[in-house]
Amino acid sequence: MYVVAGTSPARGASGADARRDAAQPVKKPAGPAAKESSGTGIAVTADGVIATNAHVVESCKRIEVRVGENSLDGKLLARDKTNDVALVRVVNAHLDHVARFSDGPAELGGKVAAYGFPLYGMLATGGNFTLGYVTGLTGMGDDSRFIQISTPVQPGNSGGPLVDGRGRLVGMITSKLNAISVAEVTGDIPQNVNFAIRAQVLKSFLEINSIKPTIASETKDRSDPELAATAKDIAFLVRCLQ
């Protein structure tokens, strides 16, 4: 996430301009000295393919993915900037758990949970788990590729899994509303307005790239600790060295 992305829209800006400036990716911005940024990835195949946001791996000279205690090289396989999705193969990695996709769309009001590596280097290096609900079935400007969620996300959550109450993947964290930009336009500060790419968009991207998604068969709701374990198992830190 870029805490302040670009220039805040002036009062009276068009809806399209306001939407463009208000929605911010949730990838940690690159520091001038470190020249790196970070996000989160989702395991999609046991032989080392993870999915993440396209903006997480943009302009990377090198990609690293943390698997256990090791930082392994990642190779960019495919990237779709329009839908903000990408695939990275982690070199010489076997992943014990992969995302299990829901066989249907997320439901309005449904419980959802996110896991990722926000504010890496500042918060817990082991990742963070948050809970919320699906608050809208479209994104900014009724964009049907996205869902709106109340699940708290921070810089570094980009590309992380969003699972429902049964532990099924229903989305990929991608952006949050820029409260400062919106406040300048409306005079009010929005609260907890975040967005995820629908799992169906990611599923189609996998299929286009000859990867068969794993479809979930779970029918029982899980406890919060069980959801945390499920989401943690499929989430990986992604570092972009620039």
PDB file of C-alpha atoms in Angstrom:
ATOM      1  CA  MET A   1       0.000   0.000   0.000  1.00  0.00           C
ATOM      2  CA  TYR A   2       1.155   3.465  -0.773  1.00  0.00           C
ATOM      3  CA  VAL A   3       0.059   5.452   2.249  1.00  0.00           C
ATOM      4  CA  VAL A   4      -0.340   8.559   0.104  1.00  0.00           C
ATOM      5  CA  ALA A   5      -0.524   7.694  -3.579  1.00  0.00           C
ATOM      6  CA  GLY A   6      -0.021  10.403  -6.148  1.00  0.00           C
ATOM      7  CA  THR A   7      -1.810  13.716  -5.796  1.00  0.00           C
ATOM      8  CA  SER A   8      -4.992  14.033  -3.813  1.00  0.00           C
ATOM      9  CA  PRO A   9      -7.972  15.020  -5.983  1.00  0.00           C
ATOM     10  CA  ALA A  10      -9.158  18.598  -5.738  1.00  0.00           C
ATOM     11  CA  ARG A  11     -12.673  19.375  -4.646  1.00  0.00           C
ATOM     12  CA  GLY A  12     -14.980  18.991  -7.595  1.00  0.00           C
ATOM     13  CA  ALA A  13     -12.767  16.417  -9.299  1.00  0.00           C
ATOM     14  CA  SER A  14     -14.568  13.998 -11.589  1.00  0.00           C
ATOM     15  CA  GLY A  15     -15.719  10.650 -10.227  1.00  0.00           C
ATOM     16  CA  ALA A  16     -13.191   8.820 -12.386  1.00  0.00           C
ATOM     17  CA  ASP A  17     -10.318  10.990 -11.150  1.00  0.00           C
ATOM     18  CA  ALA A  18     -11.422  10.628  -7.544  1.00  0.00           C
ATOM     19  CA  ARG A  19     -11.637   6.842  -7.865  1.00  0.00           C
ATOM     20  CA  ARG A  20      -8.208   6.676  -9.463  1.00  0.00           C
ATOM     21  CA  ASP A  21      -6.562   8.661  -6.681  1.00  0.00           C
ATOM     22  CA  ALA A  22      -8.599   7.228  -3.815  1.00  0.00           C
ATOM     23  CA  ALA A  23      -7.897   3.528  -4.368  1.00  0.00           C
ATOM     24  CA  GLN A  24      -4.405   2.595  -3.223  1.00  0.00           C
ATOM     25  CA  PRO A  25      -2.556  -0.705  -3.594  1.00  0.00           C
ATOM     26  CA  VAL A  26      -1.600  -2.259  -0.291  1.00  0.00           C
ATOM     27  CA  LYS A  27       2.056  -2.897  -1.055  1.00  0.00           C
ATOM     28  CA  LYS A  28       4.807  -1.547   1.150  1.00  0.00           C
ATOM     29  CA  PRO A  29       6.423   1.418  -0.645  1.00  0.00           C
ATOM     30  CA  ALA A  30      10.068   1.184  -1.575  1.00  0.00           C
ATOM     31  CA  GLY A  31      12.456   3.098   0.669  1.00  0.00           C
ATOM     32  CA  PRO A  32      15.091   5.326  -0.945  1.00  0.00           C
ATOM     33  CA  ALA A  33      17.937   3.512   0.794  1.00  0.00           C
ATOM     34  CA  ALA A  34      16.699  -0.068   0.835  1.00  0.00           C
ATOM     35  CA  LYS A  35      15.348   0.059  -2.734  1.00  0.00           C
ATOM     36  CA  GLU A  36      12.914  -2.721  -2.022  1.00  0.00           C
ATOM     37  CA  SER A  37       9.226  -3.180  -1.382  1.00  0.00           C
ATOM     38  CA  SER A  38       7.191  -6.104  -0.140  1.00  0.00           C
ATOM     39  CA  GLY A  39       3.823  -7.747  -0.394  1.00  0.00           C
ATOM     40  CA  THR A  40       2.200 -11.127   0.109  1.00  0.00           C
ATOM     41  CA  GLY A  41       1.656 -14.140  -2.138  1.00  0.00           C
ATOM     42  CA  ILE A  42      -0.778 -17.077  -2.184  1.00  0.00           C
ATOM     43  CA  ALA A  43       0.365 -20.656  -2.809  1.00  0.00           C
ATOM     44  CA  VAL A  44      -1.524 -22.103  -5.779  1.00  0.00           C
ATOM     45  CA  THR A  45       0.550 -25.198  -6.674  1.00  0.00           C
ATOM     46  CA  ALA A  46       2.613 -27.575  -4.566  1.00  0.00           C
ATOM     47  CA  ASP A  47       5.597 -27.239  -6.909  1.00  0.00           C
ATOM     48  CA  GLY A  48       6.171 -23.619  -5.979  1.00  0.00           C
ATOM     49  CA  VAL A  49       3.818 -21.325  -7.900  1.00  0.00           C
ATOM     50  CA  ILE A  50       2.363 -18.438  -5.940  1.00  0.00           C
ATOM     51  CA  ALA A  51      -0.103 -15.750  -7.015  1.00  0.00           C
ATOM     52  CA  THR A  52       0.226 -12.117  -6.020  1.00  0.00           C
ATOM     53  CA  ASN A  53      -0.742  -8.658  -7.233  1.00  0.00           C
ATOM     54  CA  ALA A  54       0.876  -7.375 -10.410  1.00  0.00           C
ATOM     55  CA  HIS A  55       1.864  -4.180  -8.603  1.00  0.00           C
ATOM     56  CA  VAL A  56       3.791  -6.194  -5.985  1.00  0.00           C
ATOM     57  CA  VAL A  57       6.252  -7.482  -8.598  1.00  0.00           C
ATOM     58  CA  GLU A  58       6.366  -4.408 -10.810  1.00  0.00           C
ATOM     59  CA  SER A  59       9.860  -3.322 -11.928  1.00  0.00           C
ATOM     60  CA  CYS A  60      11.615  -5.908  -9.767  1.00  0.00           C
ATOM     61  CA  LYS A  61      15.212  -6.694 -10.629  1.00  0.00           C
ATOM     62  CA  ARG A  62      14.941  -9.642  -8.294  1.00  0.00           C
ATOM     63  CA  ILE A  63      12.057 -11.346  -6.506  1.00  0.00           C
ATOM     64  CA  GLU A  64      12.503 -13.169  -3.205  1.00  0.00           C
ATOM     65  CA  VAL A  65       9.912 -15.306  -1.452  1.00  0.00           C
ATOM     66  CA  ARG A  66      10.296 -16.412   2.147  1.00  0.00           C
ATOM     67  CA  VAL A  67       9.518 -20.095   2.628  1.00  0.00           C
ATOM     68  CA  GLY A  68       9.974 -21.149   6.236  1.00  0.00           C
ATOM     69  CA  GLU A  69      13.270 -19.679   7.385  1.00  0.00           C
ATOM     70  CA  ASN A  70      14.653 -19.407   3.850  1.00  0.00           C
ATOM     71  CA  SER A  71      14.499 -16.608   1.297  1.00  0.00           C
ATOM     72  CA  LEU A  72      14.252 -18.217  -2.129  1.00  0.00           C
ATOM     73  CA  ASP A  73      14.479 -16.698  -5.599  1.00  0.00           C
ATOM     74  CA  GLY A  74      11.247 -16.181  -7.469  1.00  0.00           C
ATOM     75  CA  LYS A  75      10.773 -16.137 -11.235  1.00  0.00           C
ATOM     76  CA  LEU A  76       7.973 -14.074 -12.759  1.00  0.00           C
ATOM     77  CA  LEU A  77       5.800 -16.386 -14.876  1.00  0.00           C
ATOM     78  CA  ALA A  78       2.918 -14.152 -15.901  1.00  0.00           C
ATOM     79  CA  ARG A  79       1.550 -10.713 -15.114  1.00  0.00           C
ATOM     80  CA  ASP A  80      -1.771  -9.042 -15.895  1.00  0.00           C
ATOM     81  CA  LYS A  81      -1.544  -5.360 -15.027  1.00  0.00           C
ATOM     82  CA  THR A  82      -5.184  -4.689 -15.950  1.00  0.00           C
ATOM     83  CA  ASN A  83      -6.536  -7.142 -13.388  1.00  0.00           C
ATOM     84  CA  ASP A  84      -3.576  -6.660 -11.012  1.00  0.00           C
ATOM     85  CA  VAL A  85      -2.638 -10.340 -10.796  1.00  0.00           C
ATOM     86  CA  ALA A  86       0.673 -12.134 -11.324  1.00  0.00           C
ATOM     87  CA  LEU A  87       2.246 -15.563 -10.964  1.00  0.00           C
ATOM     88  CA  VAL A  88       5.692 -16.265  -9.525  1.00  0.00           C
ATOM     89  CA  ARG A  89       7.481 -19.603  -9.406  1.00  0.00           C
ATOM     90  CA  VAL A  90       9.568 -20.061  -6.285  1.00  0.00           C
ATOM     91  CA  VAL A  91      12.780 -21.778  -7.340  1.00  0.00           C
ATOM     92  CA  ASN A  92      13.442 -25.172  -5.720  1.00  0.00           C
ATOM     93  CA  ALA A  93      10.423 -24.974  -3.434  1.00  0.00           C
ATOM     94  CA  HIS A  94       7.779 -27.477  -2.424  1.00  0.00           C
ATOM     95  CA  LEU A  95       4.737 -25.927  -0.765  1.00  0.00           C
ATOM     96  CA  ASP A  96       2.902 -28.110   1.722  1.00  0.00           C
ATOM     97  CA  HIS A  97      -0.410 -26.265   1.430  1.00  0.00           C
ATOM     98  CA  VAL A  98      -2.177 -24.580  -1.495  1.00  0.00           C
ATOM     99  CA  ALA A  99      -5.200 -22.313  -1.689  1.00  0.00           C
ATOM    100  CA  ARG A 100      -8.525 -24.083  -2.024  1.00  0.00           C
ATOM    101  CA  PHE A 101     -10.863 -21.929  -4.091  1.00  0.00           C
ATOM    102  CA  SER A 102     -14.503 -21.443  -3.233  1.00  0.00           C
ATOM    103  CA  ASP A 103     -16.829 -22.909  -5.855  1.00  0.00           C
ATOM    104  CA  GLY A 104     -18.960 -19.773  -5.735  1.00  0.00           C
ATOM    105  CA  PRO A 105     -18.673 -16.010  -5.173  1.00  0.00           C
ATOM    106  CA  ALA A 106     -18.312 -14.320  -1.800  1.00  0.00           C
ATOM    107  CA  GLU A 107     -21.594 -13.475  -0.108  1.00  0.00           C
ATOM    108  CA  LEU A 108     -22.614 -10.033   1.087  1.00  0.00           C
ATOM    109  CA  GLY A 109     -22.288  -9.992   4.868  1.00  0.00           C
ATOM    110  CA  GLY A 110     -20.185 -13.131   4.865  1.00  0.00           C
ATOM    111  CA  LYS A 111     -17.324 -13.448   7.325  1.00  0.00           C
ATOM    112  CA  VAL A 112     -13.875 -13.177   5.750  1.00  0.00           C
ATOM    113  CA  ALA A 113     -10.310 -13.309   7.034  1.00  0.00           C
ATOM    114  CA  ALA A 114      -7.005 -12.041   5.646  1.00  0.00           C
ATOM    115  CA  TYR A 115      -3.418 -13.016   6.293  1.00  0.00           C
ATOM    116  CA  GLY A 116      -0.346 -11.148   5.148  1.00  0.00           C
ATOM    117  CA  PHE A 117       2.870  -9.370   5.982  1.00  0.00           C
ATOM    118  CA  PRO A 118       1.922  -5.737   6.600  1.00  0.00           C
ATOM    119  CA  LEU A 119       4.539  -3.140   7.543  1.00  0.00           C
ATOM    120  CA  TYR A 120       7.257  -5.770   7.249  1.00  0.00           C
ATOM    121  CA  GLY A 121      10.194  -4.938   9.492  1.00  0.00           C
ATOM    122  CA  MET A 122       7.921  -2.997  11.838  1.00  0.00           C
ATOM    123  CA  LEU A 123       5.225  -5.487  12.844  1.00  0.00           C
ATOM    124  CA  ALA A 124       5.580  -9.216  13.497  1.00  0.00           C
ATOM    125  CA  THR A 125       7.742 -10.859  10.842  1.00  0.00           C
ATOM    126  CA  GLY A 126       5.578 -13.968  11.094  1.00  0.00           C
ATOM    127  CA  GLY A 127       2.595 -12.198   9.554  1.00  0.00           C
ATOM    128  CA  ASN A 128      -0.745 -10.878  10.738  1.00  0.00           C
ATOM    129  CA  PHE A 129      -4.302 -12.226  10.713  1.00  0.00           C
ATOM    130  CA  THR A 130      -7.402 -10.011  10.572  1.00  0.00           C
ATOM    131  CA  LEU A 131     -11.154 -10.616  10.449  1.00  0.00           C
ATOM    132  CA  GLY A 132     -14.006  -8.731   8.824  1.00  0.00           C
ATOM    133  CA  TYR A 133     -17.003  -9.016   6.532  1.00  0.00           C
ATOM    134  CA  VAL A 134     -17.898  -8.609   2.872  1.00  0.00           C
ATOM    135  CA  THR A 135     -19.466  -5.157   2.837  1.00  0.00           C
ATOM    136  CA  GLY A 136     -19.995  -4.748  -0.911  1.00  0.00           C
ATOM    137  CA  LEU A 137     -20.105  -7.001  -3.955  1.00  0.00           C
ATOM    138  CA  THR A 138     -18.304  -4.574  -6.271  1.00  0.00           C
ATOM    139  CA  GLY A 139     -15.308  -2.275  -6.069  1.00  0.00           C
ATOM    140  CA  MET A 140     -14.808   1.396  -6.873  1.00  0.00           C
ATOM    141  CA  GLY A 141     -17.289   2.597  -9.478  1.00  0.00           C
ATOM    142  CA  ASP A 142     -19.157  -0.738  -9.357  1.00  0.00           C
ATOM    143  CA  ASP A 143     -16.155  -2.621 -10.727  1.00  0.00           C
ATOM    144  CA  SER A 144     -17.335  -6.244 -10.696  1.00  0.00           C
ATOM    145  CA  ARG A 145     -13.790  -7.645 -10.511  1.00  0.00           C
ATOM    146  CA  PHE A 146     -13.582  -6.630  -6.853  1.00  0.00           C
ATOM    147  CA  ILE A 147     -15.404  -6.986  -3.570  1.00  0.00           C
ATOM    148  CA  GLN A 148     -15.386  -4.506  -0.700  1.00  0.00           C
ATOM    149  CA  ILE A 149     -14.409  -5.738   2.749  1.00  0.00           C
ATOM    150  CA  SER A 150     -14.140  -4.399   6.288  1.00  0.00           C
ATOM    151  CA  THR A 151     -11.175  -6.678   7.029  1.00  0.00           C
ATOM    152  CA  PRO A 152      -8.318  -4.395   8.176  1.00  0.00           C
ATOM    153  CA  VAL A 153      -5.307  -4.331   5.832  1.00  0.00           C
ATOM    154  CA  GLN A 154      -2.056  -2.370   5.891  1.00  0.00           C
ATOM    155  CA  PRO A 155       0.972  -1.725   3.647  1.00  0.00           C
ATOM    156  CA  GLY A 156       2.356  -5.130   2.674  1.00  0.00           C
ATOM    157  CA  ASN A 157      -0.986  -6.991   2.605  1.00  0.00           C
ATOM    158  CA  SER A 158      -1.174  -6.746  -1.200  1.00  0.00           C
ATOM    159  CA  GLY A 159      -1.531 -10.143  -2.843  1.00  0.00           C
ATOM    160  CA  GLY A 160      -2.516 -11.919   0.355  1.00  0.00           C
ATOM    161  CA  PRO A 161      -5.351 -14.437   0.723  1.00  0.00           C
ATOM    162  CA  LEU A 162      -8.901 -13.576   1.705  1.00  0.00           C
ATOM    163  CA  VAL A 163     -10.750 -16.664   2.935  1.00  0.00           C
ATOM    164  CA  ASP A 164     -14.351 -17.171   3.974  1.00  0.00           C
ATOM    165  CA  GLY A 165     -15.630 -18.777   7.169  1.00  0.00           C
ATOM    166  CA  ARG A 166     -14.913 -22.237   5.795  1.00  0.00           C
ATOM    167  CA  GLY A 167     -11.330 -21.406   4.869  1.00  0.00           C
ATOM    168  CA  ARG A 168     -12.041 -21.217   1.131  1.00  0.00           C
ATOM    169  CA  LEU A 169     -10.261 -18.613  -0.977  1.00  0.00           C
ATOM    170  CA  VAL A 170     -12.738 -15.931  -2.056  1.00  0.00           C
ATOM    171  CA  GLY A 171     -10.333 -13.132  -2.934  1.00  0.00           C
ATOM    172  CA  MET A 172      -6.894 -11.561  -3.028  1.00  0.00           C
ATOM    173  CA  ILE A 173      -6.211  -8.376  -1.049  1.00  0.00           C
ATOM    174  CA  THR A 174      -5.378  -5.522  -3.416  1.00  0.00           C
ATOM    175  CA  SER A 175      -6.168  -2.001  -2.194  1.00  0.00           C
ATOM    176  CA  LYS A 176      -7.715   0.277   0.394  1.00  0.00           C
ATOM    177  CA  LEU A 177      -9.418   3.638   0.211  1.00  0.00           C
ATOM    178  CA  ASN A 178      -7.111   6.619   0.615  1.00  0.00           C
ATOM    179  CA  ALA A 179      -8.777   8.277   3.593  1.00  0.00           C
ATOM    180  CA  ILE A 180      -6.835  11.534   3.116  1.00  0.00           C
ATOM    181  CA  SER A 181      -7.822  11.907  -0.539  1.00  0.00           C
ATOM    182  CA  VAL A 182     -11.471  11.108   0.134  1.00  0.00           C
ATOM    183  CA  ALA A 183     -11.590  13.467   3.117  1.00  0.00           C
ATOM    184  CA  GLU A 184     -10.347  16.324   0.925  1.00  0.00           C
ATOM    185  CA  VAL A 185     -13.223  15.707  -1.483  1.00  0.00           C
ATOM    186  CA  THR A 186     -16.041  14.875   0.934  1.00  0.00           C
ATOM    187  CA  GLY A 187     -14.973  16.514   4.169  1.00  0.00           C
ATOM    188  CA  ASP A 188     -15.378  13.186   5.960  1.00  0.00           C
ATOM    189  CA  ILE A 189     -12.903  10.401   6.757  1.00  0.00           C
ATOM    190  CA  PRO A 190     -13.987   6.954   5.463  1.00  0.00           C
ATOM    191  CA  GLN A 191     -13.480   4.048   7.809  1.00  0.00           C
ATOM    192  CA  ASN A 192     -12.229   0.573   6.977  1.00  0.00           C
ATOM    193  CA  VAL A 193     -12.997   0.543   3.245  1.00  0.00           C
ATOM    194  CA  ASN A 194     -10.778  -2.080   1.630  1.00  0.00           C
ATOM    195  CA  PHE A 195     -10.899  -4.153  -1.551  1.00  0.00           C
ATOM    196  CA  ALA A 196     -10.025  -7.634  -2.767  1.00  0.00           C
ATOM    197  CA  ILE A 197      -9.914  -9.101  -6.252  1.00  0.00           C
ATOM    198  CA  ARG A 198     -12.560 -11.784  -6.627  1.00  0.00           C
ATOM    199  CA  ALA A 199     -11.210 -15.325  -6.538  1.00  0.00           C
ATOM    200  CA  GLN A 200     -12.974 -15.947  -9.859  1.00  0.00           C
ATOM    201  CA  VAL A 201     -10.661 -13.413 -11.540  1.00  0.00           C
ATOM    202  CA  LEU A 202      -7.596 -15.149 -10.135  1.00  0.00           C
ATOM    203  CA  LYS A 203      -9.024 -18.560 -11.036  1.00  0.00           C
ATOM    204  CA  SER A 204      -9.448 -17.494 -14.674  1.00  0.00           C
ATOM    205  CA  PHE A 205      -5.884 -16.152 -14.719  1.00  0.00           C
ATOM    206  CA  LEU A 206      -4.565 -19.483 -13.486  1.00  0.00           C
ATOM    207  CA  GLU A 207      -6.505 -21.384 -16.124  1.00  0.00           C
ATOM    208  CA  ILE A 208      -5.256 -19.082 -18.893  1.00  0.00           C
ATOM    209  CA  ASN A 209      -1.749 -19.963 -17.742  1.00  0.00           C
ATOM    210  CA  SER A 210      -2.458 -23.718 -17.748  1.00  0.00           C
ATOM    211  CA  ILE A 211      -2.691 -24.042 -13.972  1.00  0.00           C
ATOM    212  CA  LYS A 212      -5.635 -25.934 -12.539  1.00  0.00           C
ATOM    213  CA  PRO A 213      -6.982 -24.318  -9.369  1.00  0.00           C
ATOM    214  CA  THR A 214      -7.775 -26.545  -6.397  1.00  0.00           C
ATOM    215  CA  ILE A 215     -11.489 -26.326  -5.577  1.00  0.00           C
ATOM    216  CA  ALA A 216     -12.516 -26.601  -1.939  1.00  0.00           C
ATOM    217  CA  SER A 217     -14.844 -29.296  -0.661  1.00  0.00           C
ATOM    218  CA  GLU A 218     -15.184 -27.913   2.879  1.00  0.00           C
ATOM    219  CA  THR A 219     -18.777 -27.616   4.121  1.00  0.00           C
ATOM    220  CA  LYS A 220     -18.268 -26.734   7.800  1.00  0.00           C
ATOM    221  CA  ASP A 221     -17.493 -23.363   9.315  1.00  0.00           C
ATOM    222  CA  ARG A 222     -14.143 -23.074  11.055  1.00  0.00           C
ATOM    223  CA  SER A 223     -13.187 -21.412  14.303  1.00  0.00           C
ATOM    224  CA  ASP A 224     -11.174 -18.205  14.136  1.00  0.00           C
ATOM    225  CA  PRO A 225      -7.927 -19.964  15.141  1.00  0.00           C
ATOM    226  CA  GLU A 226      -8.564 -22.576  12.448  1.00  0.00           C
ATOM    227  CA  LEU A 227      -9.098 -19.828   9.855  1.00  0.00           C
ATOM    228  CA  ALA A 228      -5.870 -18.172  10.962  1.00  0.00           C
ATOM    229  CA  ALA A 229      -3.948 -21.423  10.518  1.00  0.00           C
ATOM    230  CA  THR A 230      -5.486 -22.048   7.096  1.00  0.00           C
ATOM    231  CA  ALA A 231      -4.723 -18.558   5.803  1.00  0.00           C
ATOM    232  CA  LYS A 232      -1.208 -18.566   7.271  1.00  0.00           C
ATOM    233  CA  ASP A 233      -0.376 -21.880   5.611  1.00  0.00           C
ATOM    234  CA  ILE A 234      -0.940 -20.460   2.111  1.00  0.00           C
ATOM    235  CA  ALA A 235       0.512 -16.945   2.590  1.00  0.00           C
ATOM    236  CA  PHE A 236       4.118 -16.026   1.816  1.00  0.00           C
ATOM    237  CA  LEU A 237       6.195 -12.885   2.098  1.00  0.00           C
ATOM    238  CA  VAL A 238       7.199 -11.506  -1.316  1.00  0.00           C
ATOM    239  CA  ARG A 239      10.087  -9.038  -1.563  1.00  0.00           C
ATOM    240  CA  CYS A 240      10.723  -6.959  -4.668  1.00  0.00           C
ATOM    241  CA  LEU A 241      14.351  -5.775  -4.994  1.00  0.00           C
ATOM    242  CA  GLN A 242      14.633  -2.818  -7.336  1.00  0.00           C
TER     243      GLN A 242
END
